[in-house]
mmCIF file of C-alpha atoms in Angstrom:
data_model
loop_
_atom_site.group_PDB
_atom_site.id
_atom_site.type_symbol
_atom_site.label_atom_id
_atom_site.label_comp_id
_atom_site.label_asym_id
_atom_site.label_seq_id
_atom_site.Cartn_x
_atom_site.Cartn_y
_atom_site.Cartn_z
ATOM 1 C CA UNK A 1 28.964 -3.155 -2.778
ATOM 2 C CA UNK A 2 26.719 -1.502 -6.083
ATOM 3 C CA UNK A 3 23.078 -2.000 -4.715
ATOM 4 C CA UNK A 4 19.734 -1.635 -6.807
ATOM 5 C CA UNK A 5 16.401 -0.868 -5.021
ATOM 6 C CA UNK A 6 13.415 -1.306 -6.533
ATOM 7 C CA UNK A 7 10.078 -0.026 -4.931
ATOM 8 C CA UNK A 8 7.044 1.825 -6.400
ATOM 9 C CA UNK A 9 6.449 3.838 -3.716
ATOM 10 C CA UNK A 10 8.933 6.545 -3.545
ATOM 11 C CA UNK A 11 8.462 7.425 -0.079
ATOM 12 C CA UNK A 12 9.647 3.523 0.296
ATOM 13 C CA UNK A 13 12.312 4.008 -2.175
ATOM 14 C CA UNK A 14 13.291 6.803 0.284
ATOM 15 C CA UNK A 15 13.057 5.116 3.351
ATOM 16 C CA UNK A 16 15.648 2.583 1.998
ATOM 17 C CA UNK A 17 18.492 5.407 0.963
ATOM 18 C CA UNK A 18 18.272 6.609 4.013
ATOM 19 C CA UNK A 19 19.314 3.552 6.121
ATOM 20 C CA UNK A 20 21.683 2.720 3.303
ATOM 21 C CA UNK A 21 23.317 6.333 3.358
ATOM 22 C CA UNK A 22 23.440 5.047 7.803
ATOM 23 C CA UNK A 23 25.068 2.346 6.961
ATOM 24 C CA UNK A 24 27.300 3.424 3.976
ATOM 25 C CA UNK A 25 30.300 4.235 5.611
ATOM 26 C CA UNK A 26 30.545 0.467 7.746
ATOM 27 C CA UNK A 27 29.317 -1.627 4.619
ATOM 28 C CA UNK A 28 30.897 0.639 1.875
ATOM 29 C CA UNK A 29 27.681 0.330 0.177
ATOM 30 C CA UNK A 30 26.702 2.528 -3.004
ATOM 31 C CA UNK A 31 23.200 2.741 -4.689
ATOM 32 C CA UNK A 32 23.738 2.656 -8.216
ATOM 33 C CA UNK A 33 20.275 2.193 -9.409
ATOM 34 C CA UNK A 34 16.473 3.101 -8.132
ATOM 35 C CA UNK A 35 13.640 2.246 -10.236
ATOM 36 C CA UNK A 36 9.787 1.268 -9.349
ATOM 37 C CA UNK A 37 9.172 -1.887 -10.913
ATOM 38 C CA UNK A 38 10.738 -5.295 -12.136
ATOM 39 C CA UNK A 39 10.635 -4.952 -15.285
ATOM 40 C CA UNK A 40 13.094 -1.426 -14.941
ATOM 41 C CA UNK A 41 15.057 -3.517 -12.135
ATOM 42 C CA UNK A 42 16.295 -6.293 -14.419
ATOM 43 C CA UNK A 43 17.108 -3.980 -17.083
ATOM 44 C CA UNK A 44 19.376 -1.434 -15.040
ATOM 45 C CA UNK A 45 20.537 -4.864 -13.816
ATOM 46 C CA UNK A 46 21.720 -5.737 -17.475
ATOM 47 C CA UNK A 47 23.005 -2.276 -18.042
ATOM 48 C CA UNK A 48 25.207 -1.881 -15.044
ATOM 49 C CA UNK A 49 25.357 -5.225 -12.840
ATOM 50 C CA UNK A 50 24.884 -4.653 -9.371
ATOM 51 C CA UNK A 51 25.898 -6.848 -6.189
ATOM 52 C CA UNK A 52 22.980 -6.563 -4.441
ATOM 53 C CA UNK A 53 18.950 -6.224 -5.422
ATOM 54 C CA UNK A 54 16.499 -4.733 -2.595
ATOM 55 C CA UNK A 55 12.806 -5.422 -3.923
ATOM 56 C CA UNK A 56 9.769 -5.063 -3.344
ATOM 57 C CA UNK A 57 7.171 -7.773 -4.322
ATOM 58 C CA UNK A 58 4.291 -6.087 -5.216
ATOM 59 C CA UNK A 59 5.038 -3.502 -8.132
ATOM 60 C CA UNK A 60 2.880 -2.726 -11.333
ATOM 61 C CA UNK A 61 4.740 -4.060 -14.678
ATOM 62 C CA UNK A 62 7.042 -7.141 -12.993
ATOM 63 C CA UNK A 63 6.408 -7.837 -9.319
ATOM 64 C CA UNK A 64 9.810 -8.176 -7.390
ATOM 65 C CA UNK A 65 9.368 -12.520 -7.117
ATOM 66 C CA UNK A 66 9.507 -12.265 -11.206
ATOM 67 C CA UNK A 67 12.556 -9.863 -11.205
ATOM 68 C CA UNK A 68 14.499 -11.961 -9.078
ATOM 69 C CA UNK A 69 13.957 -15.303 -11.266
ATOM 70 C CA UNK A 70 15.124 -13.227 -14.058
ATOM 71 C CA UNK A 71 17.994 -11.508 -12.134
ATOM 72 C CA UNK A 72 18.940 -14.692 -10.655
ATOM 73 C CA UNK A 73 19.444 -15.828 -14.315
ATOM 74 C CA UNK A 74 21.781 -12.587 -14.939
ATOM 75 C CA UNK A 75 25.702 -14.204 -16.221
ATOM 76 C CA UNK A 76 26.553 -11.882 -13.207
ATOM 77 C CA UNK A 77 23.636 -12.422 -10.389
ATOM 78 C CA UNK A 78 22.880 -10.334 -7.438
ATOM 79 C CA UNK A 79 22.271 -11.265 -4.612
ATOM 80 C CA UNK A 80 19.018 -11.057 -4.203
ATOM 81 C CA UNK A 81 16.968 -9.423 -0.622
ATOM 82 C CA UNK A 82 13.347 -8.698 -0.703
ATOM 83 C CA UNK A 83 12.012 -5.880 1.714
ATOM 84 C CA UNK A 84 8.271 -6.271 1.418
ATOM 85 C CA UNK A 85 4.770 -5.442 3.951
ATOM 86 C CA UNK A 86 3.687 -8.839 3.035
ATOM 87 C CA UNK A 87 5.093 -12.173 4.858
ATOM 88 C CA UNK A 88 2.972 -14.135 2.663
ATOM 89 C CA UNK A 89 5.822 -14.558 0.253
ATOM 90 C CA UNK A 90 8.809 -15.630 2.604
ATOM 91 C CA UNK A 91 8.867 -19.451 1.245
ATOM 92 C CA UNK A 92 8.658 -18.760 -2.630
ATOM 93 C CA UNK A 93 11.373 -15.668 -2.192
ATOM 94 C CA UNK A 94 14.025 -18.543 -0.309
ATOM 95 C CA UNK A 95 13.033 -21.211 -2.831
ATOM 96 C CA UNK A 96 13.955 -18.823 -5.644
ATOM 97 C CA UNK A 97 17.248 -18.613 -3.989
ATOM 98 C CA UNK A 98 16.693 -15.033 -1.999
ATOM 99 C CA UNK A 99 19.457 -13.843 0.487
ATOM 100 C CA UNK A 100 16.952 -12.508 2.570
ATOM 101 C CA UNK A 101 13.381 -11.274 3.691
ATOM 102 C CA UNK A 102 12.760 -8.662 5.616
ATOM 103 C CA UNK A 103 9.862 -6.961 6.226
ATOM 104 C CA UNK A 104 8.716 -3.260 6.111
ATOM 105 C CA UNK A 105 8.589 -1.080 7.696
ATOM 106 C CA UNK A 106 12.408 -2.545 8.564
ATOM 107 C CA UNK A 107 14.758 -1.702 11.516
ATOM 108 C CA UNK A 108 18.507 -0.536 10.749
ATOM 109 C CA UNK A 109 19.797 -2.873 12.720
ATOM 110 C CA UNK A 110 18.130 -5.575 10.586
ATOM 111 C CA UNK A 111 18.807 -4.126 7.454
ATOM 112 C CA UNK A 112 22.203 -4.025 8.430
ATOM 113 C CA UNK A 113 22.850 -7.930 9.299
ATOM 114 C CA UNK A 114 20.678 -8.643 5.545
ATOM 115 C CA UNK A 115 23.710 -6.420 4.133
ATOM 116 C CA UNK A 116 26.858 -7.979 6.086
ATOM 117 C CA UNK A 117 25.144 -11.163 4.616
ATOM 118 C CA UNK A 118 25.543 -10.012 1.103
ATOM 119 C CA UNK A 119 28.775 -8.049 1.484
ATOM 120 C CA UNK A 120 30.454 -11.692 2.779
ATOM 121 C CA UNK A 121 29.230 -13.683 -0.411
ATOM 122 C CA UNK A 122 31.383 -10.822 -2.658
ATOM 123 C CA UNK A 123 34.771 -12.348 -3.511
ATOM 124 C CA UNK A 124 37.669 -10.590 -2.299
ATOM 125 C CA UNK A 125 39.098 -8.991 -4.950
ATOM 126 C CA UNK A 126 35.350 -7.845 -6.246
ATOM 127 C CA UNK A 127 34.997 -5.761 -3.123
ATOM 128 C CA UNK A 128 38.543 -4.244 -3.281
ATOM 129 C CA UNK A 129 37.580 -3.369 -6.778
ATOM 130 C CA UNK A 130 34.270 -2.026 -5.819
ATOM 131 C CA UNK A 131 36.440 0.035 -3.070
ATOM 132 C CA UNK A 132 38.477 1.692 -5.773
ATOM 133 C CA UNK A 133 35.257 2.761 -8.073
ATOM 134 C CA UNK A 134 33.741 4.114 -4.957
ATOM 135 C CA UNK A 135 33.742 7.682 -5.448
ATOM 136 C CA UNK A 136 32.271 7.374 -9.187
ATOM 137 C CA UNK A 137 29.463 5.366 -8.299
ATOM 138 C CA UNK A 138 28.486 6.997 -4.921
ATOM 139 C CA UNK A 139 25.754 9.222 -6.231
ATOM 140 C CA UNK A 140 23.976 10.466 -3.033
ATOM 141 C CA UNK A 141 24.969 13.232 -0.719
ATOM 142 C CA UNK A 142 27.451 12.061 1.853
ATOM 143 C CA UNK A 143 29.986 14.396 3.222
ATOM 144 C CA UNK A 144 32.433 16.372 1.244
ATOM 145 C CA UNK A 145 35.128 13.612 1.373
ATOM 146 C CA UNK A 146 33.337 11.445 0.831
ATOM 147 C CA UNK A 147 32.811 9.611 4.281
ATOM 148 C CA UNK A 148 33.985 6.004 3.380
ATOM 149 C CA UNK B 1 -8.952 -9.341 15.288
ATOM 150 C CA UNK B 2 -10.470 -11.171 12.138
ATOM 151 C CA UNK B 3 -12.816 -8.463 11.882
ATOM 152 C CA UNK B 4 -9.850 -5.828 11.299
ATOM 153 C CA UNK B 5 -8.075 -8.338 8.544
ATOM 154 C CA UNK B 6 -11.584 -8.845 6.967
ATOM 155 C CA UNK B 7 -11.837 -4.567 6.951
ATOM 156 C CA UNK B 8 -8.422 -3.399 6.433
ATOM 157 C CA UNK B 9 -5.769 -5.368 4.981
ATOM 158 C CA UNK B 10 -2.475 -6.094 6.351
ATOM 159 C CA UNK B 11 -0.722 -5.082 3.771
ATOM 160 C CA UNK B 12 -2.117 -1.499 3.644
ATOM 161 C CA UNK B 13 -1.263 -0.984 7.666
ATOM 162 C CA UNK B 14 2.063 -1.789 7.506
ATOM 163 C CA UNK B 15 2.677 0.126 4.087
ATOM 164 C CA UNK B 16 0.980 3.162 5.864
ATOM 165 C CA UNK B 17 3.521 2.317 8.942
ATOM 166 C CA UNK B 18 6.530 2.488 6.710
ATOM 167 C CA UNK B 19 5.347 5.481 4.952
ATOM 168 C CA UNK B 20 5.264 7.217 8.126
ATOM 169 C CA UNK B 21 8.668 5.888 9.228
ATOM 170 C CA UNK B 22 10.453 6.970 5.719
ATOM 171 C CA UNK B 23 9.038 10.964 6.369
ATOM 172 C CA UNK B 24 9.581 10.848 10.565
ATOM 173 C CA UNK B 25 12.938 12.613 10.631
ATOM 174 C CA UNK B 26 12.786 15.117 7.191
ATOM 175 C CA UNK B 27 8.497 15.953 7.849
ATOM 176 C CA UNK B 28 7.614 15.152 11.240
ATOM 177 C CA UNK B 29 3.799 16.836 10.768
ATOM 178 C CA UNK B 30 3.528 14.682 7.513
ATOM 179 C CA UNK B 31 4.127 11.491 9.532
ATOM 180 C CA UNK B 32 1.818 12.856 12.322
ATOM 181 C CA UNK B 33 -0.726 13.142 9.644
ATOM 182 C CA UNK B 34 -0.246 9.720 8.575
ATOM 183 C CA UNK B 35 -0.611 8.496 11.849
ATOM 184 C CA UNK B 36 -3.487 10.062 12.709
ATOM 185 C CA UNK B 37 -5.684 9.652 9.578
ATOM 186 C CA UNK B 38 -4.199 5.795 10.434
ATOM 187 C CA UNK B 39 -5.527 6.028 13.969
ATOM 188 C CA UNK B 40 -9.150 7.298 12.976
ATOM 189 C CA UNK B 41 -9.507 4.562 10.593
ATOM 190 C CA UNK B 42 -8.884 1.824 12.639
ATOM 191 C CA UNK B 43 -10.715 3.256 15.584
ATOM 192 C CA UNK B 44 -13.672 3.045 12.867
ATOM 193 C CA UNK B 45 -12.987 -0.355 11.985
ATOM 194 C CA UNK B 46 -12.737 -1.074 15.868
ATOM 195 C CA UNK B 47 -15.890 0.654 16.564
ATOM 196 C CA UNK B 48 -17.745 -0.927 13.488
ATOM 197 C CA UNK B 49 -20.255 -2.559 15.475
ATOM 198 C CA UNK B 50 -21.955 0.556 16.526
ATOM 199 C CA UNK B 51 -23.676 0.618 13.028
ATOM 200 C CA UNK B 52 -24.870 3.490 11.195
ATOM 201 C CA UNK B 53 -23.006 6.980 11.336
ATOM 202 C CA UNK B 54 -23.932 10.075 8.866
ATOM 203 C CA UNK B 55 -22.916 10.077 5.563
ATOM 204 C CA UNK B 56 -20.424 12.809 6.441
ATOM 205 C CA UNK B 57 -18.662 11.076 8.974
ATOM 206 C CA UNK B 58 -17.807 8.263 6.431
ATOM 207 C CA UNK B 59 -16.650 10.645 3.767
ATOM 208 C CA UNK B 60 -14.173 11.587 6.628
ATOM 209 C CA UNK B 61 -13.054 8.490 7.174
ATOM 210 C CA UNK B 62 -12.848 7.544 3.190
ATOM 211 C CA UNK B 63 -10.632 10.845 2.677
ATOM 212 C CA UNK B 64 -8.267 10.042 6.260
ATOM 213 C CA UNK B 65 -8.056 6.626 3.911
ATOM 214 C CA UNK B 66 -7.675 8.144 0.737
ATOM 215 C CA UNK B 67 -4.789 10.633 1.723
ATOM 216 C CA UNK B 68 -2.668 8.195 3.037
ATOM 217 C CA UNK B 69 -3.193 6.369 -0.386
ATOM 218 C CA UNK B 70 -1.887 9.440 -1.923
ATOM 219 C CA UNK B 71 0.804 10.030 0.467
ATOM 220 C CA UNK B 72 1.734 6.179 -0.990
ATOM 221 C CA UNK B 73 1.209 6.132 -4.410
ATOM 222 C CA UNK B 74 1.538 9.866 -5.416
ATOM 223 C CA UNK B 75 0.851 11.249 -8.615
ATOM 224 C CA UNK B 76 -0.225 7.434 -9.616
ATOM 225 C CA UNK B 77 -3.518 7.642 -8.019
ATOM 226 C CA UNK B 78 -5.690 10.461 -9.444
ATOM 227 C CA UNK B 79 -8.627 10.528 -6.786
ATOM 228 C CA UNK B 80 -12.397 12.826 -7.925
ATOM 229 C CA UNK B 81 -14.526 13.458 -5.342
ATOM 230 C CA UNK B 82 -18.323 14.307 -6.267
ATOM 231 C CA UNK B 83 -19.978 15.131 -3.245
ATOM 232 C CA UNK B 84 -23.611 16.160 -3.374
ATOM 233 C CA UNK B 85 -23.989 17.943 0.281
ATOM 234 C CA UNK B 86 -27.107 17.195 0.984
ATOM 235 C CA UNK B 87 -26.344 13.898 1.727
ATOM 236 C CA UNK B 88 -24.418 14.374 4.317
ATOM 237 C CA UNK B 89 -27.125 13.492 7.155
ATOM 238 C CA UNK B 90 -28.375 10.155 5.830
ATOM 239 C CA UNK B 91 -27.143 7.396 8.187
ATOM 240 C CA UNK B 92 -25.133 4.179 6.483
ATOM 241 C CA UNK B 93 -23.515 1.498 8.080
ATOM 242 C CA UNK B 94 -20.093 2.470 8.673
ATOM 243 C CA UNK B 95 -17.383 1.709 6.880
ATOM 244 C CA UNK B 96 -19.548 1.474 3.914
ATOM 245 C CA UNK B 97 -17.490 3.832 1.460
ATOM 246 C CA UNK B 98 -13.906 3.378 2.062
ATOM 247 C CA UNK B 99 -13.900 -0.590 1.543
ATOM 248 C CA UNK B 100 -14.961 0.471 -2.059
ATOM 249 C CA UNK B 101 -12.317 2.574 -2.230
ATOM 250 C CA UNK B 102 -9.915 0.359 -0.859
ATOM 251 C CA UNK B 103 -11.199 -1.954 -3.484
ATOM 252 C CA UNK B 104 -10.811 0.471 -6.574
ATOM 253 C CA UNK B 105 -6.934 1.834 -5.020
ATOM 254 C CA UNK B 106 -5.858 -1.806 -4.760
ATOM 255 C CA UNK B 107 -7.217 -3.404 -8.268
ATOM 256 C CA UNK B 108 -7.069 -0.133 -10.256
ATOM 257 C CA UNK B 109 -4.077 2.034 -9.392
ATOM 258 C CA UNK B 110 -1.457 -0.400 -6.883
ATOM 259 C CA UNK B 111 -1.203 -2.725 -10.170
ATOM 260 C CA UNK B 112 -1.089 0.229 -12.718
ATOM 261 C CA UNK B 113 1.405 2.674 -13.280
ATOM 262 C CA UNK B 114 -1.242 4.978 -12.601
ATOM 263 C CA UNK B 115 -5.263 5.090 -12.307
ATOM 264 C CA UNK B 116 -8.445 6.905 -11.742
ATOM 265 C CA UNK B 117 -10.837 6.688 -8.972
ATOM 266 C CA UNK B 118 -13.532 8.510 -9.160
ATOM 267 C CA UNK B 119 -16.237 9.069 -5.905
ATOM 268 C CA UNK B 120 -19.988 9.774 -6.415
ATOM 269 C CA UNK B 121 -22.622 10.633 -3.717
ATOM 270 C CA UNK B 122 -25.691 12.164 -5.233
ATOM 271 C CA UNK B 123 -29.225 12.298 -3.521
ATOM 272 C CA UNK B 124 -32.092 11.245 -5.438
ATOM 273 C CA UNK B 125 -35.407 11.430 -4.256
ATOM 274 C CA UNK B 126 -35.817 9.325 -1.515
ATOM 275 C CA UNK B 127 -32.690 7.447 -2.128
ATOM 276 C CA UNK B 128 -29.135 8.152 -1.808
ATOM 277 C CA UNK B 129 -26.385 6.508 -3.925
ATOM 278 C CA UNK B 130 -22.541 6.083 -3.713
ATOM 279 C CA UNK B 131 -20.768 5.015 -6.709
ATOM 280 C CA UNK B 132 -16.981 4.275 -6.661
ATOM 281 C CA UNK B 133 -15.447 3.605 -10.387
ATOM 282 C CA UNK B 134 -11.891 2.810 -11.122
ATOM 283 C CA UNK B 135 -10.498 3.567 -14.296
ATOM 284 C CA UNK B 136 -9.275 -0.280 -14.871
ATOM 285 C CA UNK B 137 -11.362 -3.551 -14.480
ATOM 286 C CA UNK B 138 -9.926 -5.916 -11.927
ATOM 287 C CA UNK B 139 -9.926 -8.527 -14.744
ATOM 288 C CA UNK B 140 -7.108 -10.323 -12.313
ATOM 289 C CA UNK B 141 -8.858 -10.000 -8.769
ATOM 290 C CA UNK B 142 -8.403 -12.036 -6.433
ATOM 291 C CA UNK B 143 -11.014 -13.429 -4.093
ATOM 292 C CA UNK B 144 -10.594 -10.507 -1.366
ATOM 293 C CA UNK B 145 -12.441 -7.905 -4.202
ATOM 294 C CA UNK B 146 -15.605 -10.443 -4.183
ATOM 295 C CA UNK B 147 -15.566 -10.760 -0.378
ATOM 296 C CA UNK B 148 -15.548 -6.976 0.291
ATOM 297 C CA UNK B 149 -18.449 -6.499 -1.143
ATOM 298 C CA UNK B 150 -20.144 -9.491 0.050
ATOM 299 C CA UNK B 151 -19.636 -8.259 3.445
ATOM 300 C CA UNK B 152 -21.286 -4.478 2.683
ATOM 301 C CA UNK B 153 -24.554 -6.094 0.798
ATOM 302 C CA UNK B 154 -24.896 -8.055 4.347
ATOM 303 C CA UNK B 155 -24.260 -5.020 6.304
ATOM 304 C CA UNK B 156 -27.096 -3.098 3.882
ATOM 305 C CA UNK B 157 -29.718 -6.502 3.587
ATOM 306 C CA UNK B 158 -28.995 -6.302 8.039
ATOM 307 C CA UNK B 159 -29.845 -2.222 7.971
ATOM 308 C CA UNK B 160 -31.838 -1.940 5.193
ATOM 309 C CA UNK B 161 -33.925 -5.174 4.212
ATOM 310 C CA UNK B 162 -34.517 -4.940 0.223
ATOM 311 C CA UNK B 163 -34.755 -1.410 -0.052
ATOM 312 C CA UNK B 164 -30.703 -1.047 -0.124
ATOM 313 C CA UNK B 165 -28.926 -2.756 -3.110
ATOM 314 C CA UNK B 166 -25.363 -2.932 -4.095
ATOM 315 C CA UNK B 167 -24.944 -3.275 -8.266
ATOM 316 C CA UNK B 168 -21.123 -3.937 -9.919
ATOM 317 C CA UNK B 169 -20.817 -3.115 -13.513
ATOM 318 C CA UNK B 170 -18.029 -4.173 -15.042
ATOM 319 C CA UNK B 171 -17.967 -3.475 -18.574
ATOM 320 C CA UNK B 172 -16.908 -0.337 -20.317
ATOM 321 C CA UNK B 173 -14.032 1.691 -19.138
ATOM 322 C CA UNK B 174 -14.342 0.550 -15.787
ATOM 323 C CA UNK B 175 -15.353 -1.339 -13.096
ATOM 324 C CA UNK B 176 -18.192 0.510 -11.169
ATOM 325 C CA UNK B 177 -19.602 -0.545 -7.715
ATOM 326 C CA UNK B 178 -23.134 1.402 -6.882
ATOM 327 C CA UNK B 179 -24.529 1.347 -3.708
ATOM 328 C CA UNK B 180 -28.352 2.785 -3.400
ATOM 329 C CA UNK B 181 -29.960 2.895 0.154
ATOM 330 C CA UNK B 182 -32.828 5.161 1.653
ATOM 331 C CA UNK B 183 -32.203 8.454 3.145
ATOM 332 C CA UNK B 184 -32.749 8.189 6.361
ATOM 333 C CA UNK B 185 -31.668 10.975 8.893
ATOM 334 C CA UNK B 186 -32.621 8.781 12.166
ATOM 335 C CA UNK B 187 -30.152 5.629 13.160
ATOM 336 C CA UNK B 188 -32.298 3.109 12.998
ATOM 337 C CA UNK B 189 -32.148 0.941 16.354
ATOM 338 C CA UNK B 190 -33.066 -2.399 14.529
ATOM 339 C CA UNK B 191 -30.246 -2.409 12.383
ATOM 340 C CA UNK B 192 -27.685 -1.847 15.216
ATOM 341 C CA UNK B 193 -28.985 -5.031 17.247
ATOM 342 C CA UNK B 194 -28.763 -6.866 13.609
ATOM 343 C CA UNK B 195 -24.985 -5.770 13.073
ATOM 344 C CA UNK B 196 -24.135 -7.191 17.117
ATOM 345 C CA UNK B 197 -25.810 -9.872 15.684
ATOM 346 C CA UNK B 198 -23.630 -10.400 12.910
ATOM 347 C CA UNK B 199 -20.556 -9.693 14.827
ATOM 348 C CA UNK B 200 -21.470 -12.218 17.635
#
């Protein structure tokens, strides 16, 4: 599953790799892209689609409800997850058609039932593909083999 | 409770929070310092309706503030600090400084790729004055920038009658809050019963 995170804090940005390099080997997950804003998020969308999108909402440029109308539109969409301090935003991020809202600072365990979500919306034959491009796309440090 | 959401926003706590969380395991001293400055700015806003405290005491509390905000927002927020020491003993109503700053890291820099913030204390003569300036106006504020400071020129008319103003200037490169109040190195007992007055 190719997963974009978008955050403009990098210790944010940080906090996310590390619960998805946790959870990599169960969910075969693999960050692709990490940018700060929307604006960068929906382009590195275009350039390299992704499954999933983890944003934030409040980032300078595009804010992360913006990104996902315009990611939503993408011929291949995400799905979309926002991971965000504020709850003020729950109802507009579902009626934009997110996956899921979770808020910071998030549990693993959380984070992890927000990705089985996502993983069981990717057809069949997308994840097996996804499975065989694993190695090329995995571009943090996991163990020497590879772990997953 | 409604106190601490009118001081401190939500937002900003639970940003701090998961700023400590993301450093816990690779920097446990950096998360410690999170958590601390975190802990001695709440007990502030807790504490708020004891008044006035020195001038130096604030600054402490507006730089436990400010380096989480850096911790945050890294190399984006370029803080300058202009400190004229001998203001350090004049009394102000707490939590009069790092509101303003709040203000200027959350319409200036959080928005921006990156931003200024520059802090001014100077003494002169009988006054002292605190000037925060961010290097972009808040053109797109929302109401909480205008009820910030509404709250501080109440906590200055309560302490200081006329003699304390609060001035906003924004035209030119910036949007610039000044504060001017009297130097006074005594707490001053009537403004104490007016904030517990306020609070009630």
């Amino acid at each position: 599953m190719k997963i974009l995170v978008a955050d403009d804090e990098q210790l944010a940005r940080s906090r996310i790799k590390d619960l998805l390099r946790e959870l990599g080997p169960d969910l075969s997950t693999h960050l692709v892209a990490e940018v700060a804003n929307g604006e960068e998020a929906v382009r590195a969308a275009m350039a390299e689609p992704v499954d999933l999108a983890l944003l934030d909402i409040h980032m300078p440029k595009m804010d992360g409800l913006t990104a996902a109308r315009h990611l939503l539109r993408l011929p291949r969409a995400p799905a979309v997850i926002f991971l965000t301090a504020h709850d003020a935003h729950a109802v507009a991020a579902f009626e934009l058609g997110a996956l899921d809202y979770l808020l910071k600072p998030v549990r693993l365990e959380r984070l992890q039932v927000a990705l089985q979500r996502a993983r069981r919306l990717l057809p069949e034959d997308d994840t097996g593909l996804l499975e065989q491009g694993r190695g090329a796309a995995m571009w943090w440090s996991t163990t020497a083999d590879g772990c997953c | 409770m409604t106190a601490l959401q009118a001081r401190i926003r939500p937002h900003f706590l639970f940003n701090s929070l998961n700023a400590a969380v993301s450093v816990v395991r690779r920097d446990p001293v950096l998360a410690e310092r999170i958590l601390l400055d975190l802990s001695d700015l709440f007990r502030a806003v807790l504490a708020e309706r004891r008044g006035m405290v020195p001038l130096g005491q604030e600054l402490e509390l507006a730089k436990a503030y400010a380096q989480i905000e850096s911790l945050r927002l890294g190399e984006r927020l370029r803080l300058h600090w202009h400190v004229d020491e001998a203001t350090l003993a004049a009394y102000v109503p707490v939590l009069l400084l790092q509101p303003l700053l709040e203000n200027a890291v959350r319409y200036g820099v959080e928005p921006m790729a990156e931003g200024d913030v520059e802090i001014t204390v100077a003494r002169a003569g009988r006054m002292v004055e605190l000037a925060v300036r961010n290097s972009v106006g808040p053109a797109a504020a929302p109401a909480g920038n205008g009820l910030a400071l509404a709250n501080i020129r109440e906590r200055l008319a309560l302490h200081f009658d006329a003699e304390a103003r609060l001035q906003v200037d924004e035209g030119g490169d910036g949007f610039l809050v000044r504060v001017e109040l009297p130097f006074t190195t005594v707490r001053r007992p009537g403004g104490a019963r007016a904030t517990d007055r306020a609070q009630a």
